[in-house]
PDB file of C-alpha atoms in Angstrom:
ATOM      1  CA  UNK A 195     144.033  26.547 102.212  1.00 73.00           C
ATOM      2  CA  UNK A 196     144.043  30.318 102.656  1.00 74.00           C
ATOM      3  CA  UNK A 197     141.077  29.589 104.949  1.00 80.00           C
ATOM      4  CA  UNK A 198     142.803  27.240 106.389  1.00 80.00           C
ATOM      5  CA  UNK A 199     146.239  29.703 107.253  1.00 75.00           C
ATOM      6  CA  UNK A 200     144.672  32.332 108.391  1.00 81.00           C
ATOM      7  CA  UNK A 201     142.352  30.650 111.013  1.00 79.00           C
ATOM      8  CA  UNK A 202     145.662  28.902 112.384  1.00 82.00           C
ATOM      9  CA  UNK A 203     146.926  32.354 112.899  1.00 81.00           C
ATOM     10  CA  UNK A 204     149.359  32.391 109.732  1.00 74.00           C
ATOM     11  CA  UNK A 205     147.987  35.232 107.376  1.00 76.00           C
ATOM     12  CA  UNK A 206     151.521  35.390 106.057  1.00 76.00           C
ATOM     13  CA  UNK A 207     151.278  31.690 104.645  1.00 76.00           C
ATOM     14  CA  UNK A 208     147.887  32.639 103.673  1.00 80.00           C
ATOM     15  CA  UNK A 209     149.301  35.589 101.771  1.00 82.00           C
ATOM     16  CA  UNK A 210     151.425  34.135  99.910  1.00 83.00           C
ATOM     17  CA  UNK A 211     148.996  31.331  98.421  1.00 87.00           C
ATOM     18  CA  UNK A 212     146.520  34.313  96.760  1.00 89.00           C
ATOM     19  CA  UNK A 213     148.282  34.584  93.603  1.00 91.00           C
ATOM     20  CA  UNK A 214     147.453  30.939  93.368  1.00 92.00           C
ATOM     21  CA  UNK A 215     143.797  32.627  93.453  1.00 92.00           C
ATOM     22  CA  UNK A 216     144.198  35.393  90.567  1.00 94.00           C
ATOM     23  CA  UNK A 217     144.469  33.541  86.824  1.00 95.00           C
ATOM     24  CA  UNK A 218     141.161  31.410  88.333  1.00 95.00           C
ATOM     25  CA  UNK A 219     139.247  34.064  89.566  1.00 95.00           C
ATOM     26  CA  UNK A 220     140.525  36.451  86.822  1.00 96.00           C
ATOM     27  CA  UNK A 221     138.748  34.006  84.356  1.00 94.00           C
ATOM     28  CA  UNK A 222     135.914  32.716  85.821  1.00 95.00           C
ATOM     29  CA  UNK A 223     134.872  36.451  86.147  1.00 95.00           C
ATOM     30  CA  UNK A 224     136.164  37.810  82.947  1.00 93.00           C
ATOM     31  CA  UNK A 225     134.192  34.792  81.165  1.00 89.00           C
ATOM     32  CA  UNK A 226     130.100  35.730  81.879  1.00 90.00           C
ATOM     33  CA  UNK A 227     130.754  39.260  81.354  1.00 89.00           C
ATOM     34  CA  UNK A 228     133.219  38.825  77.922  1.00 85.00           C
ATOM     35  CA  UNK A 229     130.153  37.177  76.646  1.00 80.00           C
ATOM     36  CA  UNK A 230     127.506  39.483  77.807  1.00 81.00           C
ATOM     37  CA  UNK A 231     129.960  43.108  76.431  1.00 78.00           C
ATOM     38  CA  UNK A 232     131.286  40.992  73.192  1.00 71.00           C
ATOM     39  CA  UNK A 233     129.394  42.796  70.870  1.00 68.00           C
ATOM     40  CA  UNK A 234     129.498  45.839  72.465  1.00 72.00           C
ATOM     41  CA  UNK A 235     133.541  45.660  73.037  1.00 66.00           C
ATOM     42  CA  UNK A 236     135.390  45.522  69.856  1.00 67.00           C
ATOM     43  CA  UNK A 237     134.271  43.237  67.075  1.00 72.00           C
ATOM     44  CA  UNK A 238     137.211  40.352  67.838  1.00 76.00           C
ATOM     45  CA  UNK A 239     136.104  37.030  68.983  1.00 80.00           C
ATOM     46  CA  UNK A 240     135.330  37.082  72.746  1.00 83.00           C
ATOM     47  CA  UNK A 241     137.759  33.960  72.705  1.00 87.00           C
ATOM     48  CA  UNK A 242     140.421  36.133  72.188  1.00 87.00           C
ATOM     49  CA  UNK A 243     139.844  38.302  74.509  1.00 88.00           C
ATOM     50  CA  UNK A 244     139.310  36.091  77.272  1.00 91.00           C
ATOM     51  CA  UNK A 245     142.999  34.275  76.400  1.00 93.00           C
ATOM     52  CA  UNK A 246     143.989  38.671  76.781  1.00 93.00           C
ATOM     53  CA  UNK A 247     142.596  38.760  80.453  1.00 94.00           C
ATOM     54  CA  UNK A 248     143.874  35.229  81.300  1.00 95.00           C
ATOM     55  CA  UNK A 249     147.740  36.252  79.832  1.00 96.00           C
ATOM     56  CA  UNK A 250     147.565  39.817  81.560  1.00 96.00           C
ATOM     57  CA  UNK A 251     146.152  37.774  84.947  1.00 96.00           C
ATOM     58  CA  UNK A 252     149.359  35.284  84.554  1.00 96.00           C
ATOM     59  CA  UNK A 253     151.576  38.713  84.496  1.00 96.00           C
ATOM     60  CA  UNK A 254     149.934  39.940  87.289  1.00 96.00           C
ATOM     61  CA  UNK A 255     150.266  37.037  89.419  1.00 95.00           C
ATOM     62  CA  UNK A 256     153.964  36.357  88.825  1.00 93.00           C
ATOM     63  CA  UNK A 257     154.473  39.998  89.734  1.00 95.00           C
ATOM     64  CA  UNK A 258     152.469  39.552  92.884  1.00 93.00           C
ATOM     65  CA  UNK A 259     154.712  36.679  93.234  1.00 93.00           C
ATOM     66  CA  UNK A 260     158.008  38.391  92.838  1.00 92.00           C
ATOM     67  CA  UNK A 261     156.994  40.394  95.662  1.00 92.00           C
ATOM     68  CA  UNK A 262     155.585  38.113  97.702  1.00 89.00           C
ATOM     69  CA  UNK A 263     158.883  36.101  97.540  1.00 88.00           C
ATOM     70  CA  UNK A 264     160.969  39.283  98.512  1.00 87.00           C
ATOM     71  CA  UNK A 265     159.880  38.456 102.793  1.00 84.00           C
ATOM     72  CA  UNK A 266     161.547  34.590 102.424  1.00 83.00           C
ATOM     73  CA  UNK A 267     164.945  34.822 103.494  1.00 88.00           C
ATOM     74  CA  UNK A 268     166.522  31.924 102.199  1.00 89.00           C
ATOM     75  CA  UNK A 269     167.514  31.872  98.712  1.00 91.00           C
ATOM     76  CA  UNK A 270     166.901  28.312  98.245  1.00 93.00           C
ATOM     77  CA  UNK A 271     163.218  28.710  99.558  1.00 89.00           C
ATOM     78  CA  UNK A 272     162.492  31.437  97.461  1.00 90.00           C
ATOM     79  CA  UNK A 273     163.074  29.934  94.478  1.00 93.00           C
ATOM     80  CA  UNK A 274     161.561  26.938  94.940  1.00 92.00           C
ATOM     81  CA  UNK A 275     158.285  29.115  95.883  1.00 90.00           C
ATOM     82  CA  UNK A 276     158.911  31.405  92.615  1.00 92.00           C
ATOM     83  CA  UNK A 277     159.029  28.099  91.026  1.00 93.00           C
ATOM     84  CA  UNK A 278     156.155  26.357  92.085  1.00 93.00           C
ATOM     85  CA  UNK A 279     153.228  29.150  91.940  1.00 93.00           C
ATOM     86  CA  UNK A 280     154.479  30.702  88.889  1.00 94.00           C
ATOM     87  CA  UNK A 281     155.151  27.221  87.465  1.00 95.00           C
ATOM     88  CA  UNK A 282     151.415  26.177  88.698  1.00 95.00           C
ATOM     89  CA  UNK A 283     149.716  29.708  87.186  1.00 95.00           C
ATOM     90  CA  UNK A 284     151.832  29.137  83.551  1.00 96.00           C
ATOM     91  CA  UNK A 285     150.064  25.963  82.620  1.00 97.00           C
ATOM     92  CA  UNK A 286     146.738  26.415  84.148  1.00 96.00           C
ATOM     93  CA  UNK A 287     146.945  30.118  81.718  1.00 96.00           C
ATOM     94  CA  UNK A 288     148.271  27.551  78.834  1.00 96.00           C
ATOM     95  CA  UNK A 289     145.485  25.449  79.803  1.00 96.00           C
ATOM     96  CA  UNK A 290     142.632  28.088  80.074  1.00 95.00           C
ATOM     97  CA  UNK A 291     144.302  30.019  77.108  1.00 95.00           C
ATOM     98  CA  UNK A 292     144.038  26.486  74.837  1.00 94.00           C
ATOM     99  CA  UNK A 293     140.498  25.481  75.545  1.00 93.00           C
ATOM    100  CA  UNK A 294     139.394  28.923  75.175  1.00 91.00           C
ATOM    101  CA  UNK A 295     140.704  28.983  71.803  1.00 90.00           C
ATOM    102  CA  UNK A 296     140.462  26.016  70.374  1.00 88.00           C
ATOM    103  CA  UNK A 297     136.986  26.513  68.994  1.00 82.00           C
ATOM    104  CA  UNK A 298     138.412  29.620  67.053  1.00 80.00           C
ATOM    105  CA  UNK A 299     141.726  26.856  65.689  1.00 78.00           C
ATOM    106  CA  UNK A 300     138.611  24.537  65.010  1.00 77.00           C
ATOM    107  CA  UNK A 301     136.662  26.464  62.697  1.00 68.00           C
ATOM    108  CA  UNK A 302     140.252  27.477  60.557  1.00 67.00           C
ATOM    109  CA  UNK A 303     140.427  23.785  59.473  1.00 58.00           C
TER     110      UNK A 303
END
């Protein structure tokens, strides 16, 4: 879609879609190279700290999202925008964060 925006001419639509972009390409690059550094980085599971870089990517999108929102005018827009991207990047973090740690939840049992 960003594609998509900015060949029509409308980089500000396309703007506004990229935090859409950050918690998925926050993990799928934070995932190969968790598990390469693991036992270099700390001795905690390198499930946990994937679910750490897919939280602090949710916080950075809805930040990027707060300001992204501040250029619609109409209040009733805005929140429906807020709504929907940081409503979209929540659950797919609650998704990525649960199957990332569900092996560790597994093994507890």
């Amino acid at each position: 879609m960003v594609v998509v925006f900015v060949r029509a001419g409308h980089g500000d639509y396309a703007a506004s879609l990229v935090p859409i972009l950050i918690v998925p390409a926050a993990h799928l690059v934070a995932t190969p190279l968790i598990r390469i550094f693991a036992s270099a980085l700390t001795t905690m599971p390198h499930q946990m700290l994937l679910a750490f870089v897919d939280i602090a990517a949710v916080c950075i999108a809805c930040v990027c999202v707060a300001f992204l929102s501040a250029k619609i005018k109409s209040k009733k827009n805005k929140r429906v925008y807020m709504t929907l991207i940081s409503g979209y990047n929540i659950l797919l973090t609650c998704a990525f964060v649960a199957q990332t740690l569900s092996p560790l939840f597994s093994k507890i049992k």
